[in-house]
């Protein structure tokens, strides 16, 4: 039995992963904004086999609340073995271009809030000399594109932050996993036409579980996004800037 | 986006909303001008029941919110699939009371089509074990209904093809089992008469269904294999593991013709040598043989296919069935999967399909001459007092529907009373004049 904290727990990807944890009989504490969803999800995970499930509603932008929320999580579960951070929003790129306040809000949700949580979690795990920190970043953070560079920049910040954190925590035996999904069919992407490259959240969840068990550092999911991103990163900037991506 | 159902015909442009909570869904209906829409589960209905320019997917209403280990009473969201329930509950000793020939359907879809399974003759439809369901009406109000509270809404919703509102969740009973395995007995029937006699002789067995070769004629008309089954009690509550096979692309439609199908049917029939054989089989291949081949609907090619499923009353049985089978055999229109079953008594749901009698289901590749041919069959079915299953239908006429479902007016009245008739509409309901 593992004690797992899931932040942004109601995300489709996080929930699919939580169901796999439940099937193993893990203990979970869930954090997300929507109380109605958390309540339903907690009941469901319990019936699916979780040892116990507790939750708190919070907005990741209330940075001041983070330490108290993490304390509470640690108290109810009697410790935290794995922290999975999954919350996120897909910014309206055009709105962000027109108004910096939009950008600020999105960067706060997708990067600053995560960094605040990571700062606190890292210190807790470092003191205990163990644990896994798994964070959902995105392939979008591998290269900026005109269609979603605000989101991409926030994810890139997380990716780099995690690289440093992994480097720092390596000697303490704390594992840091960066998860980079490609296109996933979830509420976040409801308005996109879906094609061959799209994956279901259950598929991503399986990869996350495997990557955690195998103590991986970085995982692209589904796997084919790794060669795709190698290719995209290799296009020289003078050419890349002309593409309509 | 492009939307179609299991028969892959028709394909339409549709906007799909997949609410994550009932509250999110409600805001759609309380908006000033709410656009007509149809609820949708996993799209395993064959025709146009779950098709409309605007659809509401139940995929995220997929939580199990209650389970009583002692009584087997379960409460879950409409988007939970039967497959998920089996994965979770078979190892704990529970099965479904009524299950169709695929487990890849949603609970909402099972209710809206009031699905039947191999045990219908003894246990009735899916609705038979529902204790209560919650429905969101066209104005966003949430109502609980059962055979006691708002009974008319309950009876309109079970079998109501999504036309009364969005089913949010349901509470129903599971069946206790002591094994995941079934003792299956296969009987060979050399013609229709033998088949119907055998079915009657085994009506006390819980599960019973016959595969029928609908291309054989003359003295072999209606030759079939009757498969009956009963759960055993050996304590093994295992799940079948293993990746399903897949049909990776659309097969060219011409591969399916009367010669290939005749060959297949002949081999299938003669594979069974004795008149009676028995073996133990896992519930998965027993109930869901086709689920092990992903996207098998692609073998019918790009143009799609349909299933023609009708029921005729018991009195009309032998004669009616023989008349229809002769007409099909004569046409040479092949069908791999012709399934014959005896139904028990019908229920109080206005549009529920089963009635006491015999049902036959056949798959047909869609081509030019098909619909006129099926219209001919419609006449024979109606003349014998029968009707067609809405969940498989993509083409029956308004008058065929109204003759087959005499309670359609009572259904419409309830729908109107609850303000559903202007809000919930599908391609099918428009075609059928509902
Ligand atoms: C291989 C195969 C075998 C089958 N065998 C059988 C069988 O043996 N017996 C049998 O009875 N059927 C059988 N069926 C048919 C199938 O069980 C039904 O069509 C079922 O309704 C499909 O459920 P779904 O979740 O895919 O619903 P969909 O196809 O998405 O929708 C079907 C209908 O249900 C309505 N609906 C769906 N969800 C909701 C909701 N939440 N609220 C309100 N209305 C809703 C839709 O509006 C639509 O009218 C079979 C189908 C296949 C593909
Ligand atoms: N979908 C994709 O294609 C894709 C691709 C790559 C990466 N990702 C990443 O994967 C992760 C999961 O996304 P998903 O696709 O599963 O999306 P999702 O289902 O839309 O989930 C997003 C979750 O984030 C939570 N959230 C949003 N804003 C929040 C806030 N201010 N405070 C607290 N919680 C907040 C939401 O919780 P509430 O509902 O409770 O508000 C929601 O459950 C995200 O980090 C996303 O960026 C997704």
PDB file of C-alpha atoms in Angstrom, chain B residues 81 87 142 152 192 198 294 302:
ATOM      1  CA  UNK B  81     -19.595   0.451 -18.986  1.00  0.00           C
ATOM      2  CA  UNK B  87     -13.833  -6.279 -14.250  1.00  0.00           C
ATOM      3  CA  UNK B 142     -33.098  16.309 -11.781  1.00  0.00           C
ATOM      4  CA  UNK B 152     -44.756   6.853 -16.021  1.00  0.00           C
ATOM      5  CA  UNK B 192     -36.451 -24.783 -37.675  1.00  0.00           C
ATOM      6  CA  UNK B 198     -35.377 -27.697 -28.404  1.00  0.00           C
ATOM      7  CA  UNK B 294     -11.981  -5.026 -31.888  1.00  0.00           C
ATOM      8  CA  UNK B 302     -16.845   1.373 -45.701  1.00  0.00           C
TER       9      UNK B 302
END
